[in-house]
């Protein structure tokens, strides 16, 4: 390496070292994630006069919705169940807003509450300093320091790809739904769709409408409902016990949709709302796929035993060839990859150990979680309101102390 390149490298190393030694004091909570959860938390804090700082790894708010969802996606619940605290959807939005309308709502929400996340700030780690009762959050540019850390990356932060024997051998295209936009590129193909949740159903329907032949793999039992039926059920939860609503749902679904067992869609013994609470699996909402299954245009297959070079072998002994494979296998939390001292609050899967309605507050001092309730945006809103109230009760005394003890930017020479 010549001298000029060595000097450039040394200069770069010095800059990186300075960043690591420079801590930015945040006079309020640090929020990791600028999705609906992070925005709701920031908005609720602002209602108490508490400032906050959102760190977002992407270049926009709600990056999962903007970059990792398919074109035909709509909200699966009526809009009144999906609005964030203190600002509802525009009245002219339809009952089930499209993904573009939902993103527009979130952008308006951020503007309304003057929420300005720090974009392109990927958090590599966060740890608690018990001696000083402070959280240190290591991002791309600085180490951010605060008394409070709000984990808002949510339960759907990263695509989940299960281990499927032989998947790497397949010669055709393999894509997760996070990278799927529309069925236009799959026209005329035989496509294996792994997963029969809402994504699997909607992708299979999209494929049908673009002259592809989808084969949908049913890996486990999931309950199916009409969208309006489930919306009514969510409203009933305000007045009736969960198990009673579950029974009403099952009766209504059977009456409206009939039996689905003969289609290969066996119903679980556990009620759909209880199943959602326990496992996080959302009931499947029929947007038109069921009629295509009944007509045979969407083929339902049992579990995959093995992927081959040209197709797949199934548990029932069948073997078929496919042109492409779409993995509708959902998402997972990424908390374990960066939260270094949250073992008392989070499981190995990155979900809060304490269940709803008390999972919003971590066991570590100053640690909060929002967007992990397995109850959609209603759960997110509930958590955000509680977190803001709890932080606000501590913040004013902390503000007086921090103003006298810290400058806005402090140098932590010699500390990691």
mmCIF file of C-alpha atoms in Angstrom:
data_model
loop_
_atom_site.group_PDB
_atom_site.id
_atom_site.type_symbol
_atom_site.label_atom_id
_atom_site.label_comp_id
_atom_site.label_asym_id
_atom_site.label_seq_id
_atom_site.Cartn_x
_atom_site.Cartn_y
_atom_site.Cartn_z
ATOM 1 C CA UNK A 1 0.000 0.000 0.000
ATOM 2 C CA UNK A 2 1.465 3.422 -1.016
ATOM 3 C CA UNK A 3 1.877 6.262 1.482
ATOM 4 C CA UNK A 4 -1.160 8.254 0.288
ATOM 5 C CA UNK A 5 -3.470 5.254 0.689
ATOM 6 C CA UNK A 6 -2.001 4.560 4.143
ATOM 7 C CA UNK A 7 -2.701 8.153 5.157
ATOM 8 C CA UNK A 8 -6.289 7.865 3.885
ATOM 9 C CA UNK A 9 -6.764 4.644 5.829
ATOM 10 C CA UNK A 10 -5.298 6.172 8.994
ATOM 11 C CA UNK A 11 -7.561 9.208 8.611
ATOM 12 C CA UNK A 12 -10.586 6.943 8.188
ATOM 13 C CA UNK A 13 -9.598 4.902 11.239
ATOM 14 C CA UNK A 14 -9.243 8.078 13.287
ATOM 15 C CA UNK A 15 -12.716 9.227 12.220
ATOM 16 C CA UNK A 16 -14.207 5.859 13.138
ATOM 17 C CA UNK A 17 -12.395 5.918 16.470
ATOM 18 C CA UNK A 18 -13.702 9.417 17.194
ATOM 19 C CA UNK A 19 -17.250 8.308 16.438
ATOM 20 C CA UNK A 20 -16.926 5.437 18.875
ATOM 21 C CA UNK A 21 -15.604 7.793 21.562
ATOM 22 C CA UNK A 22 -18.309 10.407 20.982
ATOM 23 C CA UNK A 23 -21.575 10.034 22.807
ATOM 24 C CA UNK A 24 -24.696 12.017 21.971
ATOM 25 C CA UNK A 25 -26.865 12.719 25.002
ATOM 26 C CA UNK A 26 -30.555 12.325 24.207
ATOM 27 C CA UNK A 27 -32.785 14.326 26.524
ATOM 28 C CA UNK A 28 -35.631 11.827 26.269
ATOM 29 C CA UNK A 29 -36.110 8.217 25.136
ATOM 30 C CA UNK A 30 -34.201 6.631 22.263
ATOM 31 C CA UNK A 31 -36.653 4.808 19.987
ATOM 32 C CA UNK A 32 -35.260 2.116 17.693
ATOM 33 C CA UNK A 33 -37.434 1.768 14.594
ATOM 34 C CA UNK A 34 -39.536 4.240 12.577
ATOM 35 C CA UNK A 35 -42.412 1.949 11.724
ATOM 36 C CA UNK A 36 -45.946 2.401 13.085
ATOM 37 C CA UNK A 37 -44.752 1.369 16.564
ATOM 38 C CA UNK A 38 -41.950 3.915 16.742
ATOM 39 C CA UNK A 39 -44.149 6.690 15.355
ATOM 40 C CA UNK A 40 -46.925 5.907 17.851
ATOM 41 C CA UNK A 41 -44.471 5.977 20.763
ATOM 42 C CA UNK A 42 -42.970 9.303 19.656
ATOM 43 C CA UNK A 43 -46.417 10.861 19.147
ATOM 44 C CA UNK A 44 -47.656 9.761 22.564
ATOM 45 C CA UNK A 45 -44.503 11.091 24.222
ATOM 46 C CA UNK A 46 -44.958 14.429 22.474
ATOM 47 C CA UNK A 47 -48.440 14.714 23.986
ATOM 48 C CA UNK A 48 -46.730 14.768 27.391
ATOM 49 C CA UNK A 49 -44.108 17.256 26.225
ATOM 50 C CA UNK A 50 -41.392 14.587 26.248
ATOM 51 C CA UNK A 51 -38.867 14.731 23.363
ATOM 52 C CA UNK A 52 -37.507 11.577 21.761
ATOM 53 C CA UNK A 53 -35.055 10.428 19.117
ATOM 54 C CA UNK A 54 -35.955 7.740 16.560
ATOM 55 C CA UNK A 55 -33.124 5.761 14.970
ATOM 56 C CA UNK A 56 -34.126 4.065 11.706
ATOM 57 C CA UNK A 57 -31.843 1.816 9.649
ATOM 58 C CA UNK A 58 -33.634 2.544 6.381
ATOM 59 C CA UNK A 59 -34.114 5.817 4.498
ATOM 60 C CA UNK A 60 -37.820 6.229 5.216
ATOM 61 C CA UNK A 61 -40.542 5.581 7.768
ATOM 62 C CA UNK A 62 -42.363 2.227 7.668
ATOM 63 C CA UNK A 63 -39.707 0.676 5.430
ATOM 64 C CA UNK A 64 -41.281 -2.779 5.742
ATOM 65 C CA UNK A 65 -44.525 -1.415 4.299
ATOM 66 C CA UNK A 66 -42.792 0.625 1.628
ATOM 67 C CA UNK A 67 -40.167 -1.853 0.451
ATOM 68 C CA UNK A 68 -41.144 -5.335 1.622
ATOM 69 C CA UNK A 69 -44.829 -5.730 0.772
ATOM 70 C CA UNK A 70 -46.620 -6.806 -2.388
ATOM 71 C CA UNK A 71 -48.595 -4.381 -4.545
ATOM 72 C CA UNK A 72 -52.091 -5.778 -3.895
ATOM 73 C CA UNK A 73 -51.757 -5.660 -0.091
ATOM 74 C CA UNK A 74 -54.555 -4.030 1.898
ATOM 75 C CA UNK A 75 -55.089 -3.769 5.631
ATOM 76 C CA UNK A 76 -56.719 -6.951 6.896
ATOM 77 C CA UNK A 77 -58.874 -5.129 9.432
ATOM 78 C CA UNK A 78 -61.200 -2.124 9.062
ATOM 79 C CA UNK A 79 -59.330 1.148 9.373
ATOM 80 C CA UNK A 80 -60.787 2.010 12.782
ATOM 81 C CA UNK A 81 -58.827 -0.932 14.234
ATOM 82 C CA UNK A 82 -55.576 0.190 12.592
ATOM 83 C CA UNK A 83 -55.288 3.876 13.426
ATOM 84 C CA UNK A 84 -52.583 5.161 15.735
ATOM 85 C CA UNK A 85 -53.202 7.296 18.840
ATOM 86 C CA UNK A 86 -54.571 10.851 18.507
ATOM 87 C CA UNK A 87 -55.003 10.863 14.702
ATOM 88 C CA UNK A 88 -57.419 8.746 12.687
ATOM 89 C CA UNK A 89 -57.500 7.896 8.986
ATOM 90 C CA UNK A 90 -58.940 10.411 6.519
ATOM 91 C CA UNK A 91 -62.694 9.980 6.140
ATOM 92 C CA UNK A 92 -62.399 9.457 2.382
ATOM 93 C CA UNK A 93 -60.177 6.384 2.816
ATOM 94 C CA UNK A 94 -61.960 3.079 2.138
ATOM 95 C CA UNK A 95 -62.844 0.642 4.906
ATOM 96 C CA UNK A 96 -59.724 -1.416 4.086
ATOM 97 C CA UNK A 97 -56.984 1.022 2.991
ATOM 98 C CA UNK A 98 -54.383 -0.095 0.469
ATOM 99 C CA UNK A 99 -50.740 -0.263 1.462
ATOM 100 C CA UNK A 100 -50.083 3.024 -0.364
ATOM 101 C CA UNK A 101 -52.902 4.711 1.544
ATOM 102 C CA UNK A 102 -51.580 3.321 4.816
ATOM 103 C CA UNK A 103 -48.075 4.634 4.085
ATOM 104 C CA UNK A 104 -49.617 8.013 3.193
ATOM 105 C CA UNK A 105 -51.433 7.988 6.541
ATOM 106 C CA UNK A 106 -48.183 7.224 8.400
ATOM 107 C CA UNK A 107 -46.350 10.035 6.604
ATOM 108 C CA UNK A 108 -49.157 12.449 7.517
ATOM 109 C CA UNK A 109 -49.024 11.150 11.079
ATOM 110 C CA UNK A 110 -45.284 11.849 11.330
ATOM 111 C CA UNK A 111 -45.737 15.329 9.877
ATOM 112 C CA UNK A 112 -48.667 16.107 12.194
ATOM 113 C CA UNK A 113 -46.609 15.332 15.308
ATOM 114 C CA UNK A 114 -43.386 16.779 13.842
ATOM 115 C CA UNK A 115 -41.623 13.417 14.087
ATOM 116 C CA UNK A 116 -38.273 13.482 12.304
ATOM 117 C CA UNK A 117 -36.385 10.181 12.597
ATOM 118 C CA UNK A 118 -32.636 9.917 12.095
ATOM 119 C CA UNK A 119 -32.557 7.788 8.953
ATOM 120 C CA UNK A 120 -29.795 5.440 7.763
ATOM 121 C CA UNK A 121 -28.832 4.766 11.374
ATOM 122 C CA UNK A 122 -28.518 1.037 11.797
ATOM 123 C CA UNK A 123 -28.232 0.034 15.446
ATOM 124 C CA UNK A 124 -25.494 -2.537 15.958
ATOM 125 C CA UNK A 125 -25.900 -2.906 19.719
ATOM 126 C CA UNK A 126 -27.526 -1.466 22.793
ATOM 127 C CA UNK A 127 -26.450 -2.085 26.367
ATOM 128 C CA UNK A 128 -27.321 -0.797 29.809
ATOM 129 C CA UNK A 129 -24.735 0.776 32.086
ATOM 130 C CA UNK A 130 -25.960 -0.140 35.595
ATOM 131 C CA UNK A 131 -23.396 2.094 37.282
ATOM 132 C CA UNK A 132 -24.813 5.211 35.609
ATOM 133 C CA UNK A 133 -28.357 3.909 34.909
ATOM 134 C CA UNK A 134 -27.960 4.832 31.232
ATOM 135 C CA UNK A 135 -28.564 3.078 27.934
ATOM 136 C CA UNK A 136 -25.865 3.247 25.256
ATOM 137 C CA UNK A 137 -27.106 2.644 21.728
ATOM 138 C CA UNK A 138 -24.385 2.110 19.110
ATOM 139 C CA UNK A 139 -25.498 3.318 15.675
ATOM 140 C CA UNK A 140 -23.632 4.036 12.434
ATOM 141 C CA UNK A 141 -22.437 7.515 13.398
ATOM 142 C CA UNK A 142 -22.515 7.852 17.168
ATOM 143 C CA UNK A 143 -23.191 6.224 20.474
ATOM 144 C CA UNK A 144 -26.519 7.644 21.637
ATOM 145 C CA UNK A 145 -27.072 7.832 25.403
ATOM 146 C CA UNK A 146 -30.301 8.080 27.344
ATOM 147 C CA UNK A 147 -32.069 6.948 30.494
ATOM 148 C CA UNK A 148 -34.714 5.246 28.376
ATOM 149 C CA UNK A 149 -34.687 2.835 25.433
ATOM 150 C CA UNK A 150 -37.863 1.970 23.515
ATOM 151 C CA UNK A 151 -37.589 -1.115 21.322
ATOM 152 C CA UNK A 152 -39.946 -0.462 18.394
ATOM 153 C CA UNK A 153 -38.555 -2.796 15.747
ATOM 154 C CA UNK A 154 -41.612 -5.019 16.207
ATOM 155 C CA UNK A 155 -42.355 -8.690 15.795
ATOM 156 C CA UNK A 156 -42.013 -8.528 11.982
ATOM 157 C CA UNK A 157 -38.578 -6.977 11.540
ATOM 158 C CA UNK A 158 -36.940 -9.539 9.241
ATOM 159 C CA UNK A 159 -38.112 -12.228 6.805
ATOM 160 C CA UNK A 160 -38.360 -15.709 8.291
ATOM 161 C CA UNK A 161 -37.082 -18.498 6.044
ATOM 162 C CA UNK A 162 -37.572 -21.968 7.527
ATOM 163 C CA UNK A 163 -35.171 -24.802 6.887
ATOM 164 C CA UNK A 164 -36.529 -26.786 3.954
ATOM 165 C CA UNK A 165 -34.544 -29.776 2.851
ATOM 166 C CA UNK A 166 -33.023 -29.337 -0.608
ATOM 167 C CA UNK A 167 -34.080 -25.715 -1.097
ATOM 168 C CA UNK A 168 -30.603 -24.733 -2.254
ATOM 169 C CA UNK A 169 -30.717 -27.320 -5.057
ATOM 170 C CA UNK A 170 -33.735 -25.823 -6.823
ATOM 171 C CA UNK A 171 -32.857 -24.496 -10.294
ATOM 172 C CA UNK A 172 -35.742 -22.053 -10.587
ATOM 173 C CA UNK A 173 -36.417 -18.767 -8.834
ATOM 174 C CA UNK A 174 -36.912 -18.741 -5.050
ATOM 175 C CA UNK A 175 -38.322 -15.552 -3.522
ATOM 176 C CA UNK A 176 -39.669 -14.609 -0.105
ATOM 177 C CA UNK A 177 -42.855 -12.530 -0.075
ATOM 178 C CA UNK A 178 -40.762 -9.649 1.296
ATOM 179 C CA UNK A 179 -39.248 -9.409 -2.209
ATOM 180 C CA UNK A 180 -42.461 -10.232 -4.097
ATOM 181 C CA UNK A 181 -44.297 -7.325 -5.728
ATOM 182 C CA UNK A 182 -46.778 -8.817 -8.192
ATOM 183 C CA UNK A 183 -47.512 -11.990 -10.149
ATOM 184 C CA UNK A 184 -46.794 -10.441 -13.544
ATOM 185 C CA UNK A 185 -43.329 -11.997 -13.741
ATOM 186 C CA UNK A 186 -44.771 -15.443 -12.952
ATOM 187 C CA UNK A 187 -47.389 -15.533 -15.711
ATOM 188 C CA UNK A 188 -47.782 -19.008 -17.232
ATOM 189 C CA UNK A 189 -45.655 -20.664 -14.535
ATOM 190 C CA UNK A 190 -46.349 -23.445 -12.066
ATOM 191 C CA UNK A 191 -45.524 -21.852 -8.712
ATOM 192 C CA UNK A 192 -45.113 -23.512 -5.331
ATOM 193 C CA UNK A 193 -46.335 -21.174 -2.569
ATOM 194 C CA UNK A 194 -45.047 -22.301 0.830
ATOM 195 C CA UNK A 195 -47.417 -21.020 3.500
ATOM 196 C CA UNK A 196 -51.185 -20.655 3.736
ATOM 197 C CA UNK A 197 -51.541 -17.573 5.920
ATOM 198 C CA UNK A 198 -52.846 -14.260 4.656
ATOM 199 C CA UNK A 199 -49.747 -13.678 2.512
ATOM 200 C CA UNK A 200 -49.900 -17.166 1.006
ATOM 201 C CA UNK A 201 -53.592 -16.786 0.200
ATOM 202 C CA UNK A 202 -53.203 -13.340 -1.347
ATOM 203 C CA UNK A 203 -50.137 -14.289 -3.387
ATOM 204 C CA UNK A 204 -51.896 -17.427 -4.652
ATOM 205 C CA UNK A 205 -54.912 -15.351 -5.671
ATOM 206 C CA UNK A 206 -52.633 -12.840 -7.392
ATOM 207 C CA UNK A 207 -50.949 -15.677 -9.298
ATOM 208 C CA UNK A 208 -54.352 -17.005 -10.424
ATOM 209 C CA UNK A 209 -55.313 -13.634 -11.813
ATOM 210 C CA UNK A 210 -52.079 -13.463 -13.825
ATOM 211 C CA UNK A 211 -52.454 -16.861 -15.541
ATOM 212 C CA UNK A 212 -50.054 -18.699 -13.258
ATOM 213 C CA UNK A 213 -50.868 -22.018 -11.556
ATOM 214 C CA UNK A 214 -50.270 -21.806 -7.791
ATOM 215 C CA UNK A 215 -49.788 -24.854 -5.561
ATOM 216 C CA UNK A 216 -50.187 -23.710 -1.965
ATOM 217 C CA UNK A 217 -48.556 -25.718 0.821
ATOM 218 C CA UNK A 218 -50.567 -26.054 4.020
ATOM 219 C CA UNK A 219 -48.073 -26.519 6.861
ATOM 220 C CA UNK A 220 -50.527 -26.223 9.751
ATOM 221 C CA UNK A 221 -54.169 -25.544 10.477
ATOM 222 C CA UNK A 222 -55.401 -21.959 10.249
ATOM 223 C CA UNK A 223 -58.904 -20.598 10.619
ATOM 224 C CA UNK A 224 -60.412 -18.703 7.690
ATOM 225 C CA UNK A 225 -62.957 -15.896 7.894
ATOM 226 C CA UNK A 226 -64.566 -13.301 5.711
ATOM 227 C CA UNK A 227 -62.968 -9.893 6.268
ATOM 228 C CA UNK A 228 -66.207 -8.304 7.508
ATOM 229 C CA UNK A 229 -66.764 -11.208 9.933
ATOM 230 C CA UNK A 230 -63.422 -10.692 11.631
ATOM 231 C CA UNK A 231 -63.951 -6.936 11.809
ATOM 232 C CA UNK A 232 -67.198 -7.508 13.707
ATOM 233 C CA UNK A 233 -65.392 -9.927 16.019
ATOM 234 C CA UNK A 234 -62.777 -7.327 16.897
ATOM 235 C CA UNK A 235 -65.550 -4.919 17.863
ATOM 236 C CA UNK A 236 -67.270 -7.564 20.007
ATOM 237 C CA UNK A 237 -64.117 -7.998 22.086
ATOM 238 C CA UNK A 238 -64.894 -4.674 23.748
ATOM 239 C CA UNK A 239 -67.959 -6.201 25.421
ATOM 240 C CA UNK A 240 -67.650 -9.994 25.364
ATOM 241 C CA UNK A 241 -65.043 -12.471 26.684
ATOM 242 C CA UNK A 242 -62.524 -13.721 24.133
ATOM 243 C CA UNK A 243 -63.694 -17.341 24.264
ATOM 244 C CA UNK A 244 -67.303 -16.328 23.643
ATOM 245 C CA UNK A 245 -66.274 -14.255 20.614
ATOM 246 C CA UNK A 246 -64.225 -17.218 19.395
ATOM 247 C CA UNK A 247 -67.285 -19.469 19.503
ATOM 248 C CA UNK A 248 -69.354 -16.907 17.607
ATOM 249 C CA UNK A 249 -66.608 -16.618 15.000
ATOM 250 C CA UNK A 250 -66.453 -20.367 14.470
ATOM 251 C CA UNK A 251 -70.222 -20.652 14.066
ATOM 252 C CA UNK A 252 -70.384 -17.699 11.680
ATOM 253 C CA UNK A 253 -67.456 -18.923 9.586
ATOM 254 C CA UNK A 254 -69.001 -22.377 9.243
ATOM 255 C CA UNK A 255 -72.353 -20.869 8.234
ATOM 256 C CA UNK A 256 -70.894 -18.411 5.683
ATOM 257 C CA UNK A 257 -67.920 -20.330 4.279
ATOM 258 C CA UNK A 258 -69.027 -23.908 4.886
ATOM 259 C CA UNK A 259 -66.649 -26.761 5.594
ATOM 260 C CA UNK A 260 -63.096 -26.353 4.309
ATOM 261 C CA UNK A 261 -61.768 -29.726 5.471
ATOM 262 C CA UNK A 262 -62.340 -31.360 2.080
ATOM 263 C CA UNK A 263 -60.210 -28.610 0.512
ATOM 264 C CA UNK A 264 -57.220 -29.529 2.661
ATOM 265 C CA UNK A 265 -57.781 -26.566 5.012
ATOM 266 C CA UNK A 266 -58.467 -28.257 8.329
ATOM 267 C CA UNK A 267 -59.694 -26.079 11.153
ATOM 268 C CA UNK A 268 -57.778 -25.975 14.459
ATOM 269 C CA UNK A 269 -59.368 -26.978 17.744
ATOM 270 C CA UNK A 270 -58.263 -23.715 19.365
ATOM 271 C CA UNK A 271 -60.361 -20.632 18.643
ATOM 272 C CA UNK A 272 -58.785 -18.104 16.225
ATOM 273 C CA UNK A 273 -58.446 -15.250 18.701
ATOM 274 C CA UNK A 274 -57.008 -17.494 21.389
ATOM 275 C CA UNK A 275 -54.646 -18.978 18.799
ATOM 276 C CA UNK A 276 -53.509 -15.460 17.890
ATOM 277 C CA UNK A 277 -52.860 -14.647 21.541
ATOM 278 C CA UNK A 278 -50.838 -17.792 22.186
ATOM 279 C CA UNK A 279 -48.922 -18.236 18.924
ATOM 280 C CA UNK A 280 -49.116 -14.863 17.190
ATOM 281 C CA UNK A 281 -50.667 -16.481 14.107
ATOM 282 C CA UNK A 282 -53.306 -14.260 12.549
ATOM 283 C CA UNK A 283 -56.539 -15.880 11.341
ATOM 284 C CA UNK A 284 -56.714 -16.086 7.549
ATOM 285 C CA UNK A 285 -59.075 -13.523 6.056
ATOM 286 C CA UNK A 286 -60.648 -14.586 2.776
ATOM 287 C CA UNK A 287 -60.205 -11.999 0.023
ATOM 288 C CA UNK A 288 -61.322 -14.287 -2.785
ATOM 289 C CA UNK A 289 -58.852 -17.156 -2.585
ATOM 290 C CA UNK A 290 -61.362 -19.660 -1.170
ATOM 291 C CA UNK A 291 -63.495 -19.657 -4.303
ATOM 292 C CA UNK A 292 -60.369 -20.291 -6.393
ATOM 293 C CA UNK A 293 -59.467 -23.213 -4.126
ATOM 294 C CA UNK A 294 -62.966 -24.662 -4.510
ATOM 295 C CA UNK A 295 -62.721 -24.332 -8.294
ATOM 296 C CA UNK A 296 -59.315 -26.028 -8.331
ATOM 297 C CA UNK A 297 -57.427 -23.031 -9.699
ATOM 298 C CA UNK A 298 -55.415 -22.879 -6.477
ATOM 299 C CA UNK A 299 -54.123 -26.359 -5.625
ATOM 300 C CA UNK A 300 -53.708 -27.183 -1.940
ATOM 301 C CA UNK A 301 -50.788 -29.457 -1.078
ATOM 302 C CA UNK A 302 -49.673 -31.150 2.130
ATOM 303 C CA UNK A 303 -46.327 -30.329 3.751
ATOM 304 C CA UNK A 304 -43.131 -30.334 1.701
ATOM 305 C CA UNK A 305 -40.811 -33.267 2.380
ATOM 306 C CA UNK A 306 -37.986 -32.109 0.131
ATOM 307 C CA UNK A 307 -37.202 -29.638 -2.633
ATOM 308 C CA UNK A 308 -35.608 -31.140 -5.744
ATOM 309 C CA UNK A 309 -33.751 -29.531 -8.635
ATOM 310 C CA UNK A 310 -36.952 -29.175 -10.628
ATOM 311 C CA UNK A 311 -39.710 -29.227 -8.042
ATOM 312 C CA UNK A 312 -40.755 -30.770 -4.741
ATOM 313 C CA UNK A 313 -41.632 -34.013 -2.991
ATOM 314 C CA UNK A 314 -44.568 -33.887 -0.575
ATOM 315 C CA UNK A 315 -45.399 -35.708 2.635
ATOM 316 C CA UNK A 316 -48.201 -37.650 0.954
ATOM 317 C CA UNK A 317 -45.759 -39.168 -1.562
ATOM 318 C CA UNK A 318 -46.545 -36.898 -4.515
ATOM 319 C CA UNK A 319 -43.790 -35.254 -6.534
ATOM 320 C CA UNK A 320 -44.302 -32.301 -8.875
ATOM 321 C CA UNK A 321 -42.233 -29.968 -11.009
ATOM 322 C CA UNK A 322 -42.311 -26.184 -10.514
ATOM 323 C CA UNK A 323 -40.911 -23.147 -12.275
ATOM 324 C CA UNK A 324 -40.646 -20.952 -9.155
ATOM 325 C CA UNK A 325 -41.039 -21.096 -5.384
ATOM 326 C CA UNK A 326 -42.514 -18.290 -3.270
ATOM 327 C CA UNK A 327 -41.924 -18.450 0.482
ATOM 328 C CA UNK A 328 -44.932 -16.962 2.285
ATOM 329 C CA UNK A 329 -43.380 -17.889 5.617
ATOM 330 C CA UNK A 330 -43.724 -14.625 7.504
ATOM 331 C CA UNK A 331 -41.341 -12.540 9.574
ATOM 332 C CA UNK A 332 -39.482 -12.589 12.876
ATOM 333 C CA UNK A 333 -38.096 -10.225 15.487
ATOM 334 C CA UNK A 334 -34.464 -9.076 15.163
ATOM 335 C CA UNK A 335 -34.064 -7.914 18.784
ATOM 336 C CA UNK A 336 -31.591 -10.658 19.838
ATOM 337 C CA UNK A 337 -29.121 -9.486 17.197
ATOM 338 C CA UNK A 338 -28.612 -6.041 18.749
ATOM 339 C CA UNK A 339 -30.080 -5.784 22.271
ATOM 340 C CA UNK A 340 -27.201 -7.093 24.355
ATOM 341 C CA UNK A 341 -28.699 -6.843 27.816
ATOM 342 C CA UNK A 342 -32.334 -7.713 27.305
ATOM 343 C CA UNK A 343 -32.212 -11.367 28.328
ATOM 344 C CA UNK A 344 -34.436 -10.681 31.317
ATOM 345 C CA UNK A 345 -37.055 -9.052 29.099
ATOM 346 C CA UNK A 346 -36.888 -10.935 25.776
ATOM 347 C CA UNK A 347 -36.967 -14.582 24.745
ATOM 348 C CA UNK A 348 -34.460 -16.139 22.360
ATOM 349 C CA UNK A 349 -36.996 -15.481 19.589
ATOM 350 C CA UNK A 350 -36.945 -11.768 20.346
ATOM 351 C CA UNK A 351 -40.395 -11.531 21.934
ATOM 352 C CA UNK A 352 -41.150 -10.024 25.374
ATOM 353 C CA UNK A 353 -41.195 -12.605 28.156
ATOM 354 C CA UNK A 354 -44.074 -10.784 29.824
ATOM 355 C CA UNK A 355 -47.300 -11.208 27.885
ATOM 356 C CA UNK A 356 -49.887 -8.600 26.955
ATOM 357 C CA UNK A 357 -51.121 -6.362 28.507
ATOM 358 C CA UNK A 358 -47.958 -5.916 30.598
ATOM 359 C CA UNK A 359 -45.221 -6.684 28.064
ATOM 360 C CA UNK A 360 -44.637 -3.000 27.261
ATOM 361 C CA UNK A 361 -42.280 -2.530 30.215
ATOM 362 C CA UNK A 362 -39.004 -4.445 30.301
ATOM 363 C CA UNK A 363 -37.317 -5.823 33.401
ATOM 364 C CA UNK A 364 -34.154 -3.789 32.794
ATOM 365 C CA UNK A 365 -34.391 -0.212 34.070
ATOM 366 C CA UNK A 366 -35.615 2.240 31.436
ATOM 367 C CA UNK A 367 -36.384 -0.468 28.861
ATOM 368 C CA UNK A 368 -39.706 -0.469 26.995
ATOM 369 C CA UNK A 369 -41.165 -2.436 24.082
ATOM 370 C CA UNK A 370 -43.868 -1.480 21.586
ATOM 371 C CA UNK A 371 -45.213 -3.497 18.660
ATOM 372 C CA UNK A 372 -44.805 -6.968 20.182
ATOM 373 C CA UNK A 373 -48.333 -7.618 21.465
ATOM 374 C CA UNK A 374 -49.458 -9.984 18.672
ATOM 375 C CA UNK A 375 -52.577 -7.844 18.573
ATOM 376 C CA UNK A 376 -51.795 -5.706 15.570
ATOM 377 C CA UNK A 377 -51.935 -1.932 15.584
ATOM 378 C CA UNK A 378 -54.484 -1.831 18.389
ATOM 379 C CA UNK A 379 -51.934 -3.496 20.652
ATOM 380 C CA UNK A 380 -49.267 -1.099 19.414
ATOM 381 C CA UNK A 381 -51.415 1.902 20.287
ATOM 382 C CA UNK A 382 -52.202 0.520 23.733
ATOM 383 C CA UNK A 383 -48.511 0.009 24.506
ATOM 384 C CA UNK A 384 -47.485 3.429 23.173
ATOM 385 C CA UNK A 385 -49.968 5.233 25.426
ATOM 386 C CA UNK A 386 -48.786 3.310 28.515
ATOM 387 C CA UNK A 387 -45.095 3.826 27.747
ATOM 388 C CA UNK A 388 -45.515 7.569 27.259
ATOM 389 C CA UNK A 389 -47.358 7.970 30.543
ATOM 390 C CA UNK A 390 -44.724 5.982 32.428
ATOM 391 C CA UNK A 391 -41.776 7.859 30.922
ATOM 392 C CA UNK A 392 -43.465 11.236 31.425
ATOM 393 C CA UNK A 393 -43.802 10.548 35.138
ATOM 394 C CA UNK A 394 -40.006 10.237 35.354
ATOM 395 C CA UNK A 395 -38.909 12.707 32.714
ATOM 396 C CA UNK A 396 -39.276 16.108 34.343
ATOM 397 C CA UNK A 397 -37.043 15.339 37.288
ATOM 398 C CA UNK A 398 -34.575 13.674 34.917
ATOM 399 C CA UNK A 399 -34.612 16.772 32.686
ATOM 400 C CA UNK A 400 -33.591 19.025 35.579
ATOM 401 C CA UNK A 401 -30.738 16.677 36.450
ATOM 402 C CA UNK A 402 -29.540 16.191 32.874
ATOM 403 C CA UNK A 403 -29.455 19.919 32.142
ATOM 404 C CA UNK A 404 -27.092 20.444 35.037
ATOM 405 C CA UNK A 405 -25.023 17.287 34.552
ATOM 406 C CA UNK A 406 -24.646 16.984 30.756
ATOM 407 C CA UNK A 407 -23.984 19.058 27.706
ATOM 408 C CA UNK A 408 -25.834 18.056 24.536
ATOM 409 C CA UNK A 409 -22.761 16.240 23.218
ATOM 410 C CA UNK A 410 -20.386 14.598 25.658
ATOM 411 C CA UNK A 411 -17.047 12.982 24.953
ATOM 412 C CA UNK A 412 -16.535 9.638 26.593
ATOM 413 C CA UNK A 413 -12.775 9.350 26.226
ATOM 414 C CA UNK A 414 -11.559 5.859 26.930
ATOM 415 C CA UNK A 415 -15.036 4.311 27.220
ATOM 416 C CA UNK A 416 -16.527 1.813 24.798
#
